[in-house]
Short mmCIF file of C-alpha atoms and ligand atoms in Angstrom, two decimals:
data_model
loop_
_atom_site.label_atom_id
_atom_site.label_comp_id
_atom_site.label_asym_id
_atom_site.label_seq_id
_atom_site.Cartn_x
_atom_site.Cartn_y
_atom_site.Cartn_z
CA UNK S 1 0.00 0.00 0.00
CA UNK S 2 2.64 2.42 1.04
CA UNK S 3 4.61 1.76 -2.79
CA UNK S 4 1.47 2.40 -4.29
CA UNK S 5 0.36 5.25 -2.33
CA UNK S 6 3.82 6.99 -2.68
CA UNK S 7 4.06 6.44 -6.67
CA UNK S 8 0.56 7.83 -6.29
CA UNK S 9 1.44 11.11 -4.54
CA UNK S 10 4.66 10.80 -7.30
CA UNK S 11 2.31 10.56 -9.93
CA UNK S 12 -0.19 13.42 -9.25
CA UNK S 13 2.52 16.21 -8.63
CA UNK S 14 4.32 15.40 -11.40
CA UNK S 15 0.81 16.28 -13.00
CA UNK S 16 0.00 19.31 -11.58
CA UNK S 17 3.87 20.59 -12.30
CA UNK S 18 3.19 19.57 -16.07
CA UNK S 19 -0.07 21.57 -16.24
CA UNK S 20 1.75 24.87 -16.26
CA UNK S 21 3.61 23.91 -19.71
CA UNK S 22 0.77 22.15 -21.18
CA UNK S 23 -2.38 23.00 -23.44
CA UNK S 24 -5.27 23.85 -21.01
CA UNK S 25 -7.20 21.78 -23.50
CA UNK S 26 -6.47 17.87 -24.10
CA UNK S 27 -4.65 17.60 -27.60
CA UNK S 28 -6.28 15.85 -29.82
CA UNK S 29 -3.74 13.12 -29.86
CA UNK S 30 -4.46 12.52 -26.09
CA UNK S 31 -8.30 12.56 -27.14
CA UNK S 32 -7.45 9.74 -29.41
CA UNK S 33 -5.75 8.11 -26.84
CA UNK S 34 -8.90 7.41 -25.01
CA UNK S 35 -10.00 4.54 -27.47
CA UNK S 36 -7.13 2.26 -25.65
CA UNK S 37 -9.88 2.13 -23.13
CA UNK S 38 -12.52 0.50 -24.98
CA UNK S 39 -11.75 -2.73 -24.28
CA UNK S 40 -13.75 -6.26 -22.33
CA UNK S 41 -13.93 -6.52 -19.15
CA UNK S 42 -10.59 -8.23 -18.05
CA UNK S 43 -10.61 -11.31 -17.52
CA UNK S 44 -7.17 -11.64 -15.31
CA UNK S 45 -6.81 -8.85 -12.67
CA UNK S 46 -3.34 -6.92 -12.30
CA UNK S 47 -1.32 -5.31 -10.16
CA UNK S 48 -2.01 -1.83 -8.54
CA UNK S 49 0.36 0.07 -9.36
CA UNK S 50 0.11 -1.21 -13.37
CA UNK S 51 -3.25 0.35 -12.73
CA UNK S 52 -2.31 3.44 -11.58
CA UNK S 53 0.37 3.88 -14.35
CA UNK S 54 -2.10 3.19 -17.05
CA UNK S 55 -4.72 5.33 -15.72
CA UNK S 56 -2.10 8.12 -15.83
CA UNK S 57 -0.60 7.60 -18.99
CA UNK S 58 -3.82 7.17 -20.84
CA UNK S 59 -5.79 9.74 -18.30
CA UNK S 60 -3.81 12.59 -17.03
CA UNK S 61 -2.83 13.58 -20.97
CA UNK S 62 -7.06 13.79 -21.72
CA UNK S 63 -7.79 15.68 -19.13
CA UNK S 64 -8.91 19.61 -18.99
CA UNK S 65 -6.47 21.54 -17.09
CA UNK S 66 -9.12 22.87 -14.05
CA UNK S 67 -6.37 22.44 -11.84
CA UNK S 68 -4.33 24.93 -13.22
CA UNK S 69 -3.82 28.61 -13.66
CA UNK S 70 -5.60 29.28 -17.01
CA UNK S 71 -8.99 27.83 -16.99
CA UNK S 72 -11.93 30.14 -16.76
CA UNK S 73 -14.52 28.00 -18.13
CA UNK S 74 -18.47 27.71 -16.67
CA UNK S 75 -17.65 28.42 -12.75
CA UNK S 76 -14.96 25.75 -12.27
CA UNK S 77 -12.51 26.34 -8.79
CA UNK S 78 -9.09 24.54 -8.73
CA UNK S 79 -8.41 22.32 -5.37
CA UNK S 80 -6.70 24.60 -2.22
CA UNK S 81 -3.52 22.50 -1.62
CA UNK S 82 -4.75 21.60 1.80
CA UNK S 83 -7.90 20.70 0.45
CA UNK S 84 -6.78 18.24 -1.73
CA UNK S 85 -4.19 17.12 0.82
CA UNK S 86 -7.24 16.58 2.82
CA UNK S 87 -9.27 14.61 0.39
CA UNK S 88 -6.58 11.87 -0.05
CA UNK S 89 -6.53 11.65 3.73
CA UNK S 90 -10.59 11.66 3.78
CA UNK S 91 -10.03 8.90 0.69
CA UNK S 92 -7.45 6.64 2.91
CA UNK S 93 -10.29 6.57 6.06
CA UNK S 94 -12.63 5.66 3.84
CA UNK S 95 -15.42 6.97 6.01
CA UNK S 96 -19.04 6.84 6.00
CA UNK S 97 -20.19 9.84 7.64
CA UNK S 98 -23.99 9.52 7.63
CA UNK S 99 -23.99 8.82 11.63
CA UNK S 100 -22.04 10.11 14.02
CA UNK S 101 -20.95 5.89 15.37
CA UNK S 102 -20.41 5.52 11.67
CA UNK S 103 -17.82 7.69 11.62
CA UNK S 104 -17.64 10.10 14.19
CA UNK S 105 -14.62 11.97 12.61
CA UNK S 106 -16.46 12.67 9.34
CA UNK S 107 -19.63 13.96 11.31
CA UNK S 108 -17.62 16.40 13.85
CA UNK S 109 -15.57 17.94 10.73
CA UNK S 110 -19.19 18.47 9.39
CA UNK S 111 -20.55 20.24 12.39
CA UNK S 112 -17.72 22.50 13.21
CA UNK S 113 -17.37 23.40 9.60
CA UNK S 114 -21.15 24.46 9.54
CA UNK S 115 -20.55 26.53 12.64
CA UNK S 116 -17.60 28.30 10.21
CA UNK S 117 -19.28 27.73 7.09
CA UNK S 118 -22.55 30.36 8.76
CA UNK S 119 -20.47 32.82 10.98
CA UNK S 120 -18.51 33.71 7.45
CA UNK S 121 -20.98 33.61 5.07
CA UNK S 122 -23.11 35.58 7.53
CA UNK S 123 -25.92 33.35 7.72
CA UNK S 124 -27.91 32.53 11.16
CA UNK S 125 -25.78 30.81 13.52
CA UNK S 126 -28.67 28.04 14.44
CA UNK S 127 -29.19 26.76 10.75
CA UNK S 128 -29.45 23.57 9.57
CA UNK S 129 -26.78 22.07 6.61
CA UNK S 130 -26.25 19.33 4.67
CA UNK S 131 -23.03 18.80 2.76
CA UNK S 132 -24.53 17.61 -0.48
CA UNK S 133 -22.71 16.92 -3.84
CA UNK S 134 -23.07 20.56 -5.68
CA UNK S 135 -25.59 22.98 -5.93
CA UNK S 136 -27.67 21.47 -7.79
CA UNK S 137 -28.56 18.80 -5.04
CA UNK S 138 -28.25 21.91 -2.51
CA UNK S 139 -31.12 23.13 -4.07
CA UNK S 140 -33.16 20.53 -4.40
CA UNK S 141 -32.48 19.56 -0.65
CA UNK S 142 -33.61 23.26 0.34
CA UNK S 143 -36.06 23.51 -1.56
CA UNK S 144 -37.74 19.84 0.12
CA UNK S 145 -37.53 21.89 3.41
CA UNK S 146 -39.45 24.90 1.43
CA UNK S 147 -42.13 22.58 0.38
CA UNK S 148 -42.16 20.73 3.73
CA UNK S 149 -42.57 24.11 5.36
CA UNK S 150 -44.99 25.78 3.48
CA UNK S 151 -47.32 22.99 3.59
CA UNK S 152 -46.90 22.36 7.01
CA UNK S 153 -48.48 26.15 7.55
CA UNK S 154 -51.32 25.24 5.56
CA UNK S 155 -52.21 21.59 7.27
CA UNK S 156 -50.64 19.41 5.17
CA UNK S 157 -47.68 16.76 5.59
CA UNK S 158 -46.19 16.48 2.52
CA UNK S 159 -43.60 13.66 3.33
CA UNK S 160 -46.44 10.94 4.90
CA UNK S 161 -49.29 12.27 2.02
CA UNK S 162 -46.95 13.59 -1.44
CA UNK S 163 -48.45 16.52 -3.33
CA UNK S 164 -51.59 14.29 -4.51
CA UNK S 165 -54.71 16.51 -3.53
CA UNK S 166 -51.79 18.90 -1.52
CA UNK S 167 -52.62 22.42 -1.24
CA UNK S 168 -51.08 24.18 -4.36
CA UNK S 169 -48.01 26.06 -3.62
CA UNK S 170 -47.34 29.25 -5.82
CA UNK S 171 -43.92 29.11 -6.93
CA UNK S 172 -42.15 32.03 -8.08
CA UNK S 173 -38.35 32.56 -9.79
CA UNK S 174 -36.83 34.73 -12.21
CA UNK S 175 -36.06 34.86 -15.73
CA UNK S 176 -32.70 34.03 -15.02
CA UNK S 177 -32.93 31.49 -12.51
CA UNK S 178 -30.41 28.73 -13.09
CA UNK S 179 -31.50 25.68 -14.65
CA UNK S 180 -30.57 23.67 -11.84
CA UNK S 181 -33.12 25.61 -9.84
CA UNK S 182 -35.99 24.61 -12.53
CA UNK S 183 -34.77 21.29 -12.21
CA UNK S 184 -35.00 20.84 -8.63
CA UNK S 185 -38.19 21.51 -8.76
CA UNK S 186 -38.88 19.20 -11.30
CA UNK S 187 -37.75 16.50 -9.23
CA UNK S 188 -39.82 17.70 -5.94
CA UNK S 189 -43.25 17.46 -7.97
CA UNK S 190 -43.31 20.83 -8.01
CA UNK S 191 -43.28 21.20 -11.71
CA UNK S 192 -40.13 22.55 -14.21
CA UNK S 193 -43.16 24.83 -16.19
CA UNK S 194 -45.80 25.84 -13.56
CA UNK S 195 -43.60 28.59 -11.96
CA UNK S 196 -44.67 32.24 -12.24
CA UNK S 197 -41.34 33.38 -14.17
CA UNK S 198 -40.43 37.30 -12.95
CA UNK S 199 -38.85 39.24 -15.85
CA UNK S 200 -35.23 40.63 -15.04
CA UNK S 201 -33.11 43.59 -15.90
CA UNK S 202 -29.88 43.74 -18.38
CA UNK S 203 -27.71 42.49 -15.91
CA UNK S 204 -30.61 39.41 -15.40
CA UNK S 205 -31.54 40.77 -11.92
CA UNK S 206 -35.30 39.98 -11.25
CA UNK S 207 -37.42 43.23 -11.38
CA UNK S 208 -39.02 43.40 -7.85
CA UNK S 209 -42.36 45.30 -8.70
CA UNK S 210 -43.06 42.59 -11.47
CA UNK S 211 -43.23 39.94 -9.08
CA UNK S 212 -46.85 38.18 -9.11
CA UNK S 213 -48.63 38.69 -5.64
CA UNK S 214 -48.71 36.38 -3.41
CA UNK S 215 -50.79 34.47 -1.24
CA UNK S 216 -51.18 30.99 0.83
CA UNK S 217 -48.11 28.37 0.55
CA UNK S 218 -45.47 30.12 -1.81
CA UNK S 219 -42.20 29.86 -2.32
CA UNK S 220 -39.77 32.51 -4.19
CA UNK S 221 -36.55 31.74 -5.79
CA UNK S 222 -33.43 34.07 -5.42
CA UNK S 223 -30.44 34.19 -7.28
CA UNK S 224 -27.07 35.38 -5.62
CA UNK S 225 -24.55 35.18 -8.73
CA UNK S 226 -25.51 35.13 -12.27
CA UNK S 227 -23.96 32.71 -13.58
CA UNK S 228 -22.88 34.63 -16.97
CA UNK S 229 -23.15 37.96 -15.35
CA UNK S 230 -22.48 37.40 -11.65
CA UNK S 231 -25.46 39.71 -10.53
CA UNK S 232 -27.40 39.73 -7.76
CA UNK S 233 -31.53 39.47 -7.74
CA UNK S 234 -32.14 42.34 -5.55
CA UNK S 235 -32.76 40.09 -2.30
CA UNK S 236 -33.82 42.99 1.09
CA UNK S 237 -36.74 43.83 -1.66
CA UNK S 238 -37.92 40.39 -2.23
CA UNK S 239 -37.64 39.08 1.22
CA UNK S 240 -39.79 42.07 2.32
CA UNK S 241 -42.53 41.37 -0.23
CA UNK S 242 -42.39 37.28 0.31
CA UNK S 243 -42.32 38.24 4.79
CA UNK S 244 -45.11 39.87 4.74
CA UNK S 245 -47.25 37.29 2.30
CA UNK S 246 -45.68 34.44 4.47
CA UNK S 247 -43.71 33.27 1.56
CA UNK S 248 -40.08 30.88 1.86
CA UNK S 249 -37.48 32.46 0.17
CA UNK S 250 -34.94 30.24 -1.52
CA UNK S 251 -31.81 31.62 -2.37
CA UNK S 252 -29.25 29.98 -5.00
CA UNK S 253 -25.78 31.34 -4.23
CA UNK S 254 -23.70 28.25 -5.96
CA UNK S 255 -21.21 30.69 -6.18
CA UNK S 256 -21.86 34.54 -5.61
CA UNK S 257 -22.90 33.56 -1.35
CA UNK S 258 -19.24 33.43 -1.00
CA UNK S 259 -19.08 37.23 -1.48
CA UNK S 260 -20.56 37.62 2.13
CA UNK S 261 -17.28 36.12 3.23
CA UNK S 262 -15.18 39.62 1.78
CA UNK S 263 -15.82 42.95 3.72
CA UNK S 264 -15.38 44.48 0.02
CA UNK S 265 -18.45 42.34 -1.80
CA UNK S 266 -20.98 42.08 0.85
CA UNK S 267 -22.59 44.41 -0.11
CA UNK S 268 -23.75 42.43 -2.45
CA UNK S 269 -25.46 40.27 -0.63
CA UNK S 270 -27.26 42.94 1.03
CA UNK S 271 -30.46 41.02 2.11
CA UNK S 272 -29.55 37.69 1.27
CA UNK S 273 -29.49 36.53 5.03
CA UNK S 274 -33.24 37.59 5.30
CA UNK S 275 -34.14 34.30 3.21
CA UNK S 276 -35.46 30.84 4.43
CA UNK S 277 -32.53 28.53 2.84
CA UNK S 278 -29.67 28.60 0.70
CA UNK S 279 -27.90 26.61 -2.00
CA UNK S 280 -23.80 26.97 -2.34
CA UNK S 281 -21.24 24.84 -3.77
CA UNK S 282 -17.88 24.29 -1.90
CA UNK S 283 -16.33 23.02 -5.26
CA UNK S 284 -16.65 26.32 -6.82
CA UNK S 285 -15.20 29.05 -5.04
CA UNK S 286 -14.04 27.56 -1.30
CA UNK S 287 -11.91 25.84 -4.14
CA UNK S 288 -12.34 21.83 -2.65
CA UNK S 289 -11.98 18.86 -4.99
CA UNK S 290 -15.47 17.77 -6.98
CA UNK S 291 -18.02 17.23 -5.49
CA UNK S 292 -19.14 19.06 -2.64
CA UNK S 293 -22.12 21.52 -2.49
CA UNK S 294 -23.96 23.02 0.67
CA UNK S 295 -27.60 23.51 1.35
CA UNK S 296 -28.69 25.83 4.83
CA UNK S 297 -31.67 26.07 6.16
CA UNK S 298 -32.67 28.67 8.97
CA UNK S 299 -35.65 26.28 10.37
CA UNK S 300 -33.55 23.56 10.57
CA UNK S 301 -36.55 21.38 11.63
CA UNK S 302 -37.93 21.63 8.51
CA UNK S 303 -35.02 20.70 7.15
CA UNK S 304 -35.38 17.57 8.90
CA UNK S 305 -38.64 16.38 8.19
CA UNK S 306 -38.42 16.63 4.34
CA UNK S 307 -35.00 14.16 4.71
CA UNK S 308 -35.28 12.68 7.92
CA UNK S 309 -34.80 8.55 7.96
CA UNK S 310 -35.44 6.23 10.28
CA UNK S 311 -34.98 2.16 10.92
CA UNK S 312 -33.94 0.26 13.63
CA UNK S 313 -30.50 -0.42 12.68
CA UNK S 314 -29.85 3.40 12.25
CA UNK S 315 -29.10 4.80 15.96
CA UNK S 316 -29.92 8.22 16.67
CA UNK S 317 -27.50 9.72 19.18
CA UNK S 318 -27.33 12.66 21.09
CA UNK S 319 -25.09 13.98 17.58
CA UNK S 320 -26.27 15.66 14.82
CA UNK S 321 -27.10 12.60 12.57
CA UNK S 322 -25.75 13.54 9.46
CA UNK S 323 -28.29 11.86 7.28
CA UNK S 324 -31.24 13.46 8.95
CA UNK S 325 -30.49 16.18 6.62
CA UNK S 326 -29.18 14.92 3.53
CA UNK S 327 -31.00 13.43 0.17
CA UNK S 328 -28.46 10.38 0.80
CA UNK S 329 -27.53 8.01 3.54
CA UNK S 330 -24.31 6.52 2.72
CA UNK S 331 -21.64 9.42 1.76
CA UNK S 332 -17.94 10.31 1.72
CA UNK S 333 -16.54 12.86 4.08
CA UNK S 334 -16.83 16.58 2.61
CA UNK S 335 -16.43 17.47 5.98
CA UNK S 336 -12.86 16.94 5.50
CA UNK S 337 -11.80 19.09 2.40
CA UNK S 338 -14.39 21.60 3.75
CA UNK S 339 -12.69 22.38 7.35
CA UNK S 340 -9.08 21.83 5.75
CA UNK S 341 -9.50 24.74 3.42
CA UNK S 342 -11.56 27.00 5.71
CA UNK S 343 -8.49 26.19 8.42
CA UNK S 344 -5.92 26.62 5.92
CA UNK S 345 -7.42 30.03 4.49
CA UNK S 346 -8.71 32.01 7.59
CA UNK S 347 -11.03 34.35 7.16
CA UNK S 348 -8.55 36.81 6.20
CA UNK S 349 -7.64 33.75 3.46
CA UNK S 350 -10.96 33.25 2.18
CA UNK S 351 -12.00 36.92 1.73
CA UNK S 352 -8.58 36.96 0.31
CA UNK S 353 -9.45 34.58 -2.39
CA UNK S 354 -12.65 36.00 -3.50
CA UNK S 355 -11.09 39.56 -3.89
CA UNK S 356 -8.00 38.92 -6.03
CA UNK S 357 -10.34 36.68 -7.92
CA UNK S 358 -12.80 39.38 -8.48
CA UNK S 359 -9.60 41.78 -9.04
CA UNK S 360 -8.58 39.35 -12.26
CA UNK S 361 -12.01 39.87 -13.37
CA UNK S 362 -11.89 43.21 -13.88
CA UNK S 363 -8.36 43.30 -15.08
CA UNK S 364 -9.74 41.17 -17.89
CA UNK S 365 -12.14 43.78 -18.88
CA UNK S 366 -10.54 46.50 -19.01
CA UNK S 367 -7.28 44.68 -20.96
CA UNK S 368 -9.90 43.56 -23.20
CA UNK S 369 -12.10 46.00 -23.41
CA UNK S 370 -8.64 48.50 -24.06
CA UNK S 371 -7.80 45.92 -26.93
CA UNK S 372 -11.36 46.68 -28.69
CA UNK S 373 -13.59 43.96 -27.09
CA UNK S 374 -17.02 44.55 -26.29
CA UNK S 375 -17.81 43.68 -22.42
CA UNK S 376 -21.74 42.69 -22.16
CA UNK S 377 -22.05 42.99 -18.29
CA UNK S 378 -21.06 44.95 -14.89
CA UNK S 379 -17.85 42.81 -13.81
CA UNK S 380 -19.35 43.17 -10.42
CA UNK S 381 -18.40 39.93 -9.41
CA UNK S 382 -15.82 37.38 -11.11
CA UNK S 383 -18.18 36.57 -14.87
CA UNK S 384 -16.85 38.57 -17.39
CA UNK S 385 -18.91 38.67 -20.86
CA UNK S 386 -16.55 39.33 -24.33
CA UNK S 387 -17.79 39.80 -27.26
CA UNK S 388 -15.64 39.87 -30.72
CA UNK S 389 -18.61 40.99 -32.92
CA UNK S 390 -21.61 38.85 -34.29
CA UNK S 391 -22.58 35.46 -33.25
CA UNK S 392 -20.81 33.69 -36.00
CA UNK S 393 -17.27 35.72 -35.29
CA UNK S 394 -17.48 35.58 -31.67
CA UNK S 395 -17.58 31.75 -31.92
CA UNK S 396 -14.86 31.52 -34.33
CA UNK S 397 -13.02 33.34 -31.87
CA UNK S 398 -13.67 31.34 -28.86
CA UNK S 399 -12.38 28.13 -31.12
CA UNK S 400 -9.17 29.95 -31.80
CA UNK S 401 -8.76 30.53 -28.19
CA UNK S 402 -9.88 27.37 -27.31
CA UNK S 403 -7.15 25.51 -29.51
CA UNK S 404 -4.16 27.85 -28.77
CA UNK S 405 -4.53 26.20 -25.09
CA UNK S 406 -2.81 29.40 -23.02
CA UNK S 407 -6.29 29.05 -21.36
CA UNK S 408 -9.87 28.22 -21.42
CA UNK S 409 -12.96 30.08 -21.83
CA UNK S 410 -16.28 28.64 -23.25
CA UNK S 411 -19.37 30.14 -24.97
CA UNK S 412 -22.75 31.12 -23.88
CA UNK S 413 -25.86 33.31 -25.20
CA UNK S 414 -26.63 36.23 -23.02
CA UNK S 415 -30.19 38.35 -23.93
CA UNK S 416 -29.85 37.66 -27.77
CA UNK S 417 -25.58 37.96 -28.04
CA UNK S 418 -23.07 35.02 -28.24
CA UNK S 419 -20.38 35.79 -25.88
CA UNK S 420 -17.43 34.51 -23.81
CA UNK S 421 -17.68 33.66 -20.98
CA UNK S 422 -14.81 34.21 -18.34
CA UNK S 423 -14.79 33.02 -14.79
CA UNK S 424 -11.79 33.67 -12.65
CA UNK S 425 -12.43 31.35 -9.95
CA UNK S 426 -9.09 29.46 -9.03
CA UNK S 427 -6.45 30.08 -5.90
CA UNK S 428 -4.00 29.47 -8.60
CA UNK S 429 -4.65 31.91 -10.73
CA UNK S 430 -2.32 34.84 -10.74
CA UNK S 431 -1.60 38.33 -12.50
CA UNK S 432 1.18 36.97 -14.87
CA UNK S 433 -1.74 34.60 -16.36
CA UNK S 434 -4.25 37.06 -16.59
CA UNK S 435 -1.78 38.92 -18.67
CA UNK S 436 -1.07 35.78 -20.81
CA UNK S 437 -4.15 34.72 -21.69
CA UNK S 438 -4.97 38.34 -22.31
CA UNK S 439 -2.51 38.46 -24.61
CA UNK S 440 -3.86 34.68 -26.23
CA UNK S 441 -7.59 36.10 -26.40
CA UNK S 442 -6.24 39.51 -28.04
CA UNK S 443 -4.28 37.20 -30.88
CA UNK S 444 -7.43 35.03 -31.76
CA UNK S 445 -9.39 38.09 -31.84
CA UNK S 446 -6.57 39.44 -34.09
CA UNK S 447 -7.12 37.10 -36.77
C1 PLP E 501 -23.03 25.98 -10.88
C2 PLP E 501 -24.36 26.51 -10.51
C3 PLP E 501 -25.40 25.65 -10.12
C4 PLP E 501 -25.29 24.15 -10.20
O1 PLP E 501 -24.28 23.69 -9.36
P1 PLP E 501 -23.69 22.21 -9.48
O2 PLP E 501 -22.65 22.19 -8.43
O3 PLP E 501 -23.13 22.09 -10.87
O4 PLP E 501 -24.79 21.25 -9.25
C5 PLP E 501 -26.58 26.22 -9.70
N1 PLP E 501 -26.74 27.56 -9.68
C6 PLP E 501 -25.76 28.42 -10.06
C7 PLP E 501 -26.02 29.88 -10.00
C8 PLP E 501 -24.54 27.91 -10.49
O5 PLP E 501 -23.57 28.74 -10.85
#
C-alpha cells in the first residue's frame, strides 16, 4: 500500500507541475488516446500500481487543465492545496459519515465546519446544513424543506401524504434562474413549467415590482450570482414582499454567497441573510476537490422532516445525525476538504481569495475592453462577458482561443448575443496569467 500510495502522490505532482507547460485543452492526440480504453472486461486482474500507471498515462494527458492557472470555463474552482491534501486523507479513512458511530470523525468535521461555514458567510448561527454533492442537489435539498414548510403552515404533511390533492403552492423565480433551480423543482413534484417566471433587468436581476402577488403556501426563488453575469436578484426587496405574504425564500448562491465572506463584496449580498434557505457549492469558489455543495436552512426542523430517515438499525444519538439532513444516507466525508481549506485560508484567506479573484475579473475587462472587445455585463463579481462581434465571429473566436490552449474560456448566449464567458475562480490563478491569456484572447481576436 505504502509503494502504491507513494508512486501515487509521485504521480499526481508530477501532474500538476506539467499543467503549467501544457495546453489547457487535451490535444487531440491525447483525445485519441482514449480509445485504448474500450476494451472487455478483463478477464485476469493486475497489479495496482500497473493500474495506476495506465490510468495516468492514458488519463492525465485527456484531461482539462481545471487544476491549473488558465482555466476560466463555466464556474470551475481549482483544489486549495490543503484541500486536496485533505481529500486523499478523507479517501485513505474511507469513512461513512452519515452517523455520528459511523464515523464520528467525518460527522464532527461536518458540524464545526457548519458553525464556520454560517459565521462567514453571515448566515444565522442556528441553521441547519447538509453537505450535499453541488448545488444542484443543494437546491433541491432546500427547496424539500421549502415545500415541507410551506405545507406544514397550511395543514398538510407532505412527506407521509406527497403533493396528490396537496394544497397548491405558488412558486415564483426569475427569468434568469439557473436551470438547476428549474430542475429541482422538477424532481420535488413541483413542476419545471408551472412557476410564475419574474422578468429581469440587463444584468438578469429579477425586477421586484413585477413579481406576481402572493398568497397561501409560496415559495420565491433568489439568485445570488448570475452565472454569466455574476449579478445579484435584488434580495432585502424580495424578502420584504415574500415576509409579509408568508412566503419561503430560496436563495441559489452556488457561487456569488461566497461574497458575504469579503468585507469588500458584501454588499452584495445585502439582504440575502433575510431568506429561508440557501444553496452553495464548496467546489466552486471555497476551491475543494469535486463534489461538494452546501444547502442551509434557517428552520432547521424543517429541514429535517423533508429528509429525515429512520430504521432500527440506524441509531440516533445525542449527535447531529448527518443523514437526517441529507437526500443520501451513505456518503464520503466533505467534511474533511471543507474544514481543511476553511483552516488553511482564515477568514482573512478566504476573503482573500474571492477579492484577487474578483480583481482578475476586472483586469480582464478593461485589458480587453482597451484591446477593442465589447464587455456585455457589470464585472461586479468574477463573470466577465466578451464579445468579438456577431454570433458567427465571436464563436470563431472562442475556437481559436480554445485551440491555442494558453487558457480556457467557453461560450454562452446572453439576452440575444453570443459571448465569452470568463470566470476567474481558481487560488492558482495569478496576475502573470491574466496577462497571458490576455494576450492569447487579443491574438485570436486578431485574426
Ligand atoms: C453551478 C451553478 C449551479 C449548479 O451547481 P452544481 O454544483 O453544478 O450542481 C446552480 N446555480 C448556479 C447559480 C450555479 O452557478
Amino acid at each position: 500500500m505504502r509503494t502504491l500510495l507513494n508512486l501515487t502522490a509521485e504521480i499526481a505532482a508530477r501532474y500538476l507541475e506539467n499543467l503549467e507547460d501544457r495546453s489547457v485543452a487535451p490535444s487531440a492526440e491525447a483525445l485519441a488516446g482514449l480509445a485504448e480504453l474500450d476494451e472487455p472486461f478483463p478477464k485476469q486482474p493486475m497489479e495496482a500500481g500497473c493500474v495506476l500507471e495506465a490510468l495516468d498515462r492514458i488519463g492525465s494527458p485527456a484531461t482539462m487543465g481545471m487544476a491549473g492557472r488558465r482555466y476560466f470555463g463555466f464556474v470551475i474552482g481549482g483544489s486549495l492545496p490543503a484541500a486536496l491534501a485533505a481529500n486523499w486523507l478523507a479517501g485513505a479513512w474511507d469513512q461513512c459519515p452519515g452517523l455520528f458511530v459511523a464515523s464520528p470523525i467525518g460527522t464532527v468535521l461536518e458540524e464545526v465546519a457548519l458553525g464556520w461555514l454560517l459565521d462567514v458567510l453571515n448566515l444565522p448561527a442556528d441553521c441547519g446544513g447538509a453537505f450535499v454533492t453541488g448545488a444542484t442537489v443543494a437546491n433541491f435539498t432546500a427547496l424539500a424543506a421549502a415545500r415541507h414548510a410551506v405545507l406544514a403552515r397550511a395543514g398538510w404533511d407532505v412527506e407521509a401524504d406527497g403533493l396528490f390533492g396537496a394544497p397548491p403552492i405558488t412558486v415564483v423565480a426569475g427569468d434568469e434562474a439557473h436551470p438547476s433551480v428549474i430542475k429541482a423543482l422538477g424532481m420535488l413534484g413541483m413542476g419545471r413549467s408551472r412557476l410564475a417566471r419574474v422578468p429581469v433587468d440587463g444584468q438578469g436581476r429579477m425586477l421586484a415590482h413585477q413579481m406576481p402577488p402572493l398568497s397561501g403556501p409560496a415559495i420565491v426563488c433568489l439568485q445570488a450570482g448570475n452565472v454569466n453575469t455574476g449579478s445579484f436578484d435584488p434580495a432585502a426587496e424580495i424578502c420584504a414582499r415574500a415576509r409579509a405574504a408568508g412566503a419561503w425564500v430560496h436563495v441559489d448562491g452556488a457561487f456569488g454567497l461566497w461574497a458575504a465572506s469579503s468585507p469588500k463584496y458584501a454588499h452584495l449580498v445585502a439582504g440575502v441573510a433575510d431568506a429561508d434557505s440557501w444553496a452553495t457549492d464548496a467546489h466552486k469558489w471555497l476551491n475543494v476537490p469535486y463534489d461538494s455543495g452546501l444547502a442551509f436552512v434557517r428552520d432547521a426542523a424543517a429541514l429535517k422532516s423533508a429528509m429525515s430517515v429512520t430504521a432500527a438499525y440506524l441509531p440516533q444519538g445525542g449527535h447531529r445525525e448527518p443523514s437526517q439532513y441529507t437526500p443520501e444516507l451513505s456518503r464520503r466525508a466533505r467534511g474533511a476538504e471543507i474544514w481543511a481549506a476553511l483552516k488553511s485560508l482564515g477568514r482573512v484567506g478566504l476573503a482573500e481569495l474571492i477579492e484577487r479573484n474578483c480583481g482578475f475579473a476586472r483586469r480582464f475587462a478593461e485589458l480587453l475592453r482597451q484591446g477593442g472587445c465589447d464587455i456585455l455585463n457589470d464585472v461586479v463579481l468574477n463573470q466577465v462577458l466578451v464579445s468579438f462581434g456577431d454570433a458567427a465571429r465571436t464563436r470563431q473566436v472562442i475556437e481559436r482561443v480554445q485551440r491555442d490552449g494558453t487558457c480556457w474560456c467557453g461560450p454562452t448566449e446572453w439576452q440575444g448575443r453570443t459571448a465569452m464567458r470568463i470566470s476567474v475562480s481558481s487560488w492558482a490563478t495569478r496576475n502573470e496569467d491574466v496577462e497571458r491569456s490576455v494576450a492569447a484572447i487579443l491574438r485570436a481576436a486578431a485574426v
